[in-house]
Amino acid sequence: ELRGRDQRYRQLADAVPNLVWALDLSGRVTYVNRRWIEYTQRLTIAPHEWAAVLHPDDLRRARSIWHEFPMSEASLEALRLRRHDGAYLWFACRWVAVRDDEGEITEIIGTGTEIEQLKQVEDALRESRTRLDTALRYAGMGTWIWNMATDVVELDDALCQLLGFPTEESIRPARTWLEAV
């Protein structure tokens, strides 16, 4: 029965389009699915070898998550993982603690869902917003959003400057904003 469960677990892990791995409490990889092997071309990772898989800029954050992990049940973080050809792609990585009957963590199961396109869209959106903000500032214009349910207006930095409001006071009651206009 135990072998049957183990086989079903491995088949399930191989069937999903995500990277799947299991870690012991030292941080050593004890299991990887087929997608992980295809992506990294690694069957195992020792605790000191994570620098070869994680982007250098994400390594400190990942170590921090690892040290804080026993305090939480699960964690979700966007990290860049190194593909076998050296390219780094963004993944939404999730870790879940597996506990024994006494409630002690026995291993950690991790998954990674590729979010590279999402990150590219976020970067493009952020760049577009920066260009729009610059254009509005140079044109002496700004933008605002009025939440009619709360009767609050949120002003961008350019409009705050134009109306003489401190930028840290960009959220104002609609009445105050209309008086200034």
mmCIF file of N, CA and C in Angstrom, residues 2-64:
data_model
loop_
_atom_site.group_PDB
_atom_site.id
_atom_site.type_symbol
_atom_site.label_atom_id
_atom_site.label_comp_id
_atom_site.label_asym_id
_atom_site.label_seq_id
_atom_site.Cartn_x
_atom_site.Cartn_y
_atom_site.Cartn_z
ATOM 1 N N LEU A 2 1.920 1.242 0.806
ATOM 2 C CA LEU A 2 2.824 2.394 0.877
ATOM 3 C C LEU A 2 3.527 2.622 -0.455
ATOM 4 N N ARG A 3 3.972 1.533 -1.085
ATOM 5 C CA ARG A 3 4.616 1.663 -2.398
ATOM 6 C C ARG A 3 3.627 2.199 -3.439
ATOM 7 N N GLY A 4 2.384 1.771 -3.350
ATOM 8 C CA GLY A 4 1.355 2.258 -4.268
ATOM 9 C C GLY A 4 1.112 3.743 -4.101
ATOM 10 N N ARG A 5 1.051 4.210 -2.855
ATOM 11 C CA ARG A 5 0.885 5.649 -2.605
ATOM 12 C C ARG A 5 2.072 6.432 -3.132
ATOM 13 N N ASP A 6 3.270 5.910 -2.878
ATOM 14 C CA ASP A 6 4.479 6.584 -3.343
ATOM 15 C C ASP A 6 4.481 6.687 -4.866
ATOM 16 N N GLN A 7 4.085 5.613 -5.526
ATOM 17 C CA GLN A 7 4.030 5.618 -6.991
ATOM 18 C C GLN A 7 3.001 6.625 -7.493
ATOM 19 N N ARG A 8 1.818 6.674 -6.865
ATOM 20 C CA ARG A 8 0.793 7.642 -7.268
ATOM 21 C C ARG A 8 1.272 9.077 -7.048
ATOM 22 N N TYR A 9 1.938 9.310 -5.923
ATOM 23 C CA TYR A 9 2.496 10.644 -5.634
ATOM 24 C C TYR A 9 3.479 11.054 -6.733
ATOM 25 N N ARG A 10 4.358 10.156 -7.112
ATOM 26 C CA ARG A 10 5.346 10.468 -8.152
ATOM 27 C C ARG A 10 4.675 10.682 -9.511
ATOM 28 N N GLN A 11 3.656 9.892 -9.820
ATOM 29 C CA GLN A 11 2.938 10.081 -11.084
ATOM 30 C C GLN A 11 2.215 11.422 -11.107
ATOM 31 N N LEU A 12 1.601 11.763 -9.991
ATOM 32 C CA LEU A 12 0.932 13.051 -9.892
ATOM 33 C C LEU A 12 1.934 14.193 -10.055
ATOM 34 N N ALA A 13 3.059 14.095 -9.368
ATOM 35 C CA ALA A 13 4.080 15.142 -9.454
ATOM 36 C C ALA A 13 4.632 15.263 -10.868
ATOM 37 N N ASP A 14 4.750 14.138 -11.574
ATOM 38 C CA ASP A 14 5.239 14.189 -12.955
ATOM 39 C C ASP A 14 4.190 14.720 -13.919
ATOM 40 N N ALA A 15 2.912 14.608 -13.560
ATOM 41 C CA ALA A 15 1.827 15.023 -14.458
ATOM 42 C C ALA A 15 1.606 16.534 -14.458
ATOM 43 N N VAL A 16 1.979 17.219 -13.388
ATOM 44 C CA VAL A 16 1.727 18.658 -13.323
ATOM 45 C C VAL A 16 2.793 19.411 -14.117
ATOM 46 N N PRO A 17 2.437 20.583 -14.652
ATOM 47 C CA PRO A 17 3.402 21.344 -15.450
ATOM 48 C C PRO A 17 4.362 22.180 -14.594
ATOM 49 N N ASN A 18 4.400 21.925 -13.304
ATOM 50 C CA ASN A 18 5.222 22.692 -12.375
ATOM 51 C C ASN A 18 6.481 21.915 -12.016
ATOM 52 N N LEU A 19 7.455 22.645 -11.497
ATOM 53 C CA LEU A 19 8.597 22.003 -10.869
ATOM 54 C C LEU A 19 8.130 21.539 -9.495
ATOM 55 N N VAL A 20 8.502 20.334 -9.094
ATOM 56 C CA VAL A 20 8.151 19.813 -7.773
ATOM 57 C C VAL A 20 9.412 19.229 -7.158
ATOM 58 N N TRP A 21 9.617 19.533 -5.864
ATOM 59 C CA TRP A 21 10.777 18.989 -5.164
ATOM 60 C C TRP A 21 10.424 18.766 -3.699
ATOM 61 N N ALA A 22 11.218 17.920 -3.061
ATOM 62 C CA ALA A 22 11.078 17.691 -1.625
ATOM 63 C C ALA A 22 12.444 17.910 -0.997
ATOM 64 N N LEU A 23 12.439 18.505 0.196
ATOM 65 C CA LEU A 23 13.678 18.802 0.913
ATOM 66 C C LEU A 23 13.632 18.160 2.289
ATOM 67 N N ASP A 24 14.799 17.687 2.749
ATOM 68 C CA ASP A 24 14.864 17.292 4.151
ATOM 69 C C ASP A 24 15.138 18.553 4.966
ATOM 70 N N LEU A 25 15.230 18.421 6.261
ATOM 71 C CA LEU A 25 15.355 19.604 7.115
ATOM 72 C C LEU A 25 16.716 20.279 7.027
ATOM 73 N N SER A 26 17.685 19.637 6.386
ATOM 74 C CA SER A 26 18.987 20.285 6.184
ATOM 75 C C SER A 26 18.999 21.132 4.911
ATOM 76 N N GLY A 27 17.949 20.990 4.077
ATOM 77 C CA GLY A 27 17.887 21.721 2.818
ATOM 78 C C GLY A 27 18.338 20.889 1.633
ATOM 79 N N ARG A 28 18.595 19.614 1.853
ATOM 80 C CA ARG A 28 19.016 18.717 0.775
ATOM 81 C C ARG A 28 17.777 18.245 0.012
ATOM 82 N N VAL A 29 17.859 18.279 -1.302
ATOM 83 C CA VAL A 29 16.761 17.815 -2.143
ATOM 84 C C VAL A 29 16.722 16.293 -2.097
ATOM 85 N N THR A 30 15.558 15.767 -1.741
ATOM 86 C CA THR A 30 15.392 14.313 -1.645
ATOM 87 C C THR A 30 14.525 13.755 -2.764
ATOM 88 N N TYR A 31 13.811 14.627 -3.472
ATOM 89 C CA TYR A 31 12.963 14.190 -4.575
ATOM 90 C C TYR A 31 12.768 15.350 -5.537
ATOM 91 N N VAL A 32 12.773 15.051 -6.824
ATOM 92 C CA VAL A 32 12.413 16.029 -7.855
ATOM 93 C C VAL A 32 11.539 15.326 -8.895
ATOM 94 N N ASN A 33 10.631 16.093 -9.503
ATOM 95 C CA ASN A 33 9.806 15.501 -10.551
ATOM 96 C C ASN A 33 10.493 15.645 -11.908
ATOM 97 N N ARG A 34 9.859 15.084 -12.915
ATOM 98 C CA ARG A 34 10.424 15.074 -14.266
ATOM 99 C C ARG A 34 10.632 16.503 -14.799
ATOM 100 N N ARG A 35 9.680 17.387 -14.537
ATOM 101 C CA ARG A 35 9.792 18.776 -15.019
ATOM 102 C C ARG A 35 11.021 19.445 -14.422
ATOM 103 N N TRP A 36 11.316 19.202 -13.119
ATOM 104 C CA TRP A 36 12.510 19.757 -12.470
ATOM 105 C C TRP A 36 13.770 19.261 -13.192
ATOM 106 N N ILE A 37 13.811 17.959 -13.471
ATOM 107 C CA ILE A 37 14.992 17.383 -14.137
ATOM 108 C C ILE A 37 15.158 17.980 -15.524
ATOM 109 N N GLU A 38 14.051 18.123 -16.270
ATOM 110 C CA GLU A 38 14.121 18.725 -17.604
ATOM 111 C C GLU A 38 14.626 20.161 -17.519
ATOM 112 N N TYR A 39 14.184 20.904 -16.525
ATOM 113 C CA TYR A 39 14.537 22.318 -16.403
ATOM 114 C C TYR A 39 15.982 22.518 -15.921
ATOM 115 N N THR A 40 16.366 21.805 -14.858
ATOM 116 C CA THR A 40 17.693 22.031 -14.262
ATOM 117 C C THR A 40 18.734 21.002 -14.686
ATOM 118 N N GLN A 41 18.286 19.837 -15.135
ATOM 119 C CA GLN A 41 19.132 18.682 -15.415
ATOM 120 C C GLN A 41 19.936 18.280 -14.177
ATOM 121 N N ARG A 42 19.271 18.387 -13.019
ATOM 122 C CA ARG A 42 19.849 17.968 -11.742
ATOM 123 C C ARG A 42 18.888 17.009 -11.070
ATOM 124 N N LEU A 43 19.441 15.931 -10.508
ATOM 125 C CA LEU A 43 18.621 14.981 -9.765
ATOM 126 C C LEU A 43 18.598 15.306 -8.279
ATOM 127 N N THR A 44 19.660 15.890 -7.779
ATOM 128 C CA THR A 44 19.749 16.224 -6.355
ATOM 129 C C THR A 44 20.437 17.569 -6.205
ATOM 130 N N ILE A 45 20.272 18.145 -5.033
ATOM 131 C CA ILE A 45 20.977 19.374 -4.669
ATOM 132 C C ILE A 45 21.315 19.252 -3.192
ATOM 133 N N ALA A 46 22.572 19.423 -2.873
ATOM 134 C CA ALA A 46 22.995 19.452 -1.476
ATOM 135 C C ALA A 46 22.699 20.849 -0.922
ATOM 136 N N PRO A 47 22.605 21.006 0.405
ATOM 137 C CA PRO A 47 22.281 22.318 0.973
ATOM 138 C C PRO A 47 23.193 23.450 0.497
ATOM 139 N N HIS A 48 24.471 23.166 0.298
ATOM 140 C CA HIS A 48 25.410 24.214 -0.118
ATOM 141 C C HIS A 48 25.381 24.484 -1.627
ATOM 142 N N GLU A 49 24.578 23.750 -2.388
ATOM 143 C CA GLU A 49 24.546 23.891 -3.845
ATOM 144 C C GLU A 49 23.397 24.755 -4.366
ATOM 145 N N TRP A 50 22.584 25.318 -3.485
ATOM 146 C CA TRP A 50 21.445 26.112 -3.950
ATOM 147 C C TRP A 50 21.881 27.346 -4.729
ATOM 148 N N ALA A 51 23.078 27.835 -4.487
ATOM 149 C CA ALA A 51 23.578 29.005 -5.227
ATOM 150 C C ALA A 51 23.700 28.704 -6.717
ATOM 151 N N ALA A 52 23.821 27.441 -7.079
ATOM 152 C CA ALA A 52 23.915 27.070 -8.488
ATOM 153 C C ALA A 52 22.550 27.062 -9.170
ATOM 154 N N VAL A 53 21.473 27.082 -8.396
ATOM 155 C CA VAL A 53 20.121 27.017 -8.958
ATOM 156 C C VAL A 53 19.388 28.344 -8.845
ATOM 157 N N LEU A 54 19.638 29.077 -7.777
ATOM 158 C CA LEU A 54 18.950 30.352 -7.553
ATOM 159 C C LEU A 54 19.754 31.513 -8.132
ATOM 160 N N HIS A 55 19.053 32.521 -8.605
ATOM 161 C CA HIS A 55 19.702 33.742 -9.088
ATOM 162 C C HIS A 55 20.465 34.380 -7.924
ATOM 163 N N PRO A 56 21.678 34.897 -8.161
ATOM 164 C CA PRO A 56 22.447 35.496 -7.069
ATOM 165 C C PRO A 56 21.701 36.584 -6.302
ATOM 166 N N ASP A 57 20.869 37.363 -7.003
ATOM 167 C CA ASP A 57 20.116 38.424 -6.328
ATOM 168 C C ASP A 57 18.979 37.885 -5.460
ATOM 169 N N ASP A 58 18.582 36.631 -5.656
ATOM 170 C CA ASP A 58 17.481 36.034 -4.897
ATOM 171 C C ASP A 58 17.970 35.110 -3.779
ATOM 172 N N LEU A 59 19.253 34.826 -3.754
ATOM 173 C CA LEU A 59 19.790 33.839 -2.820
ATOM 174 C C LEU A 59 19.614 34.259 -1.365
ATOM 175 N N ARG A 60 19.905 35.499 -1.045
ATOM 176 C CA ARG A 60 19.770 35.968 0.341
ATOM 177 C C ARG A 60 18.317 35.877 0.805
ATOM 178 N N ARG A 61 17.397 36.285 -0.060
ATOM 179 C CA ARG A 61 15.965 36.229 0.275
ATOM 180 C C ARG A 61 15.522 34.785 0.487
ATOM 181 N N ALA A 62 16.003 33.869 -0.370
ATOM 182 C CA ALA A 62 15.636 32.456 -0.240
ATOM 183 C C ALA A 62 16.184 31.878 1.065
ATOM 184 N N ARG A 63 17.398 32.260 1.428
ATOM 185 C CA ARG A 63 17.962 31.786 2.705
ATOM 186 C C ARG A 63 17.162 32.320 3.877
ATOM 187 N N SER A 64 16.724 33.557 3.782
ATOM 188 C CA SER A 64 15.900 34.149 4.841
ATOM 189 C C SER A 64 14.585 33.394 4.979
#
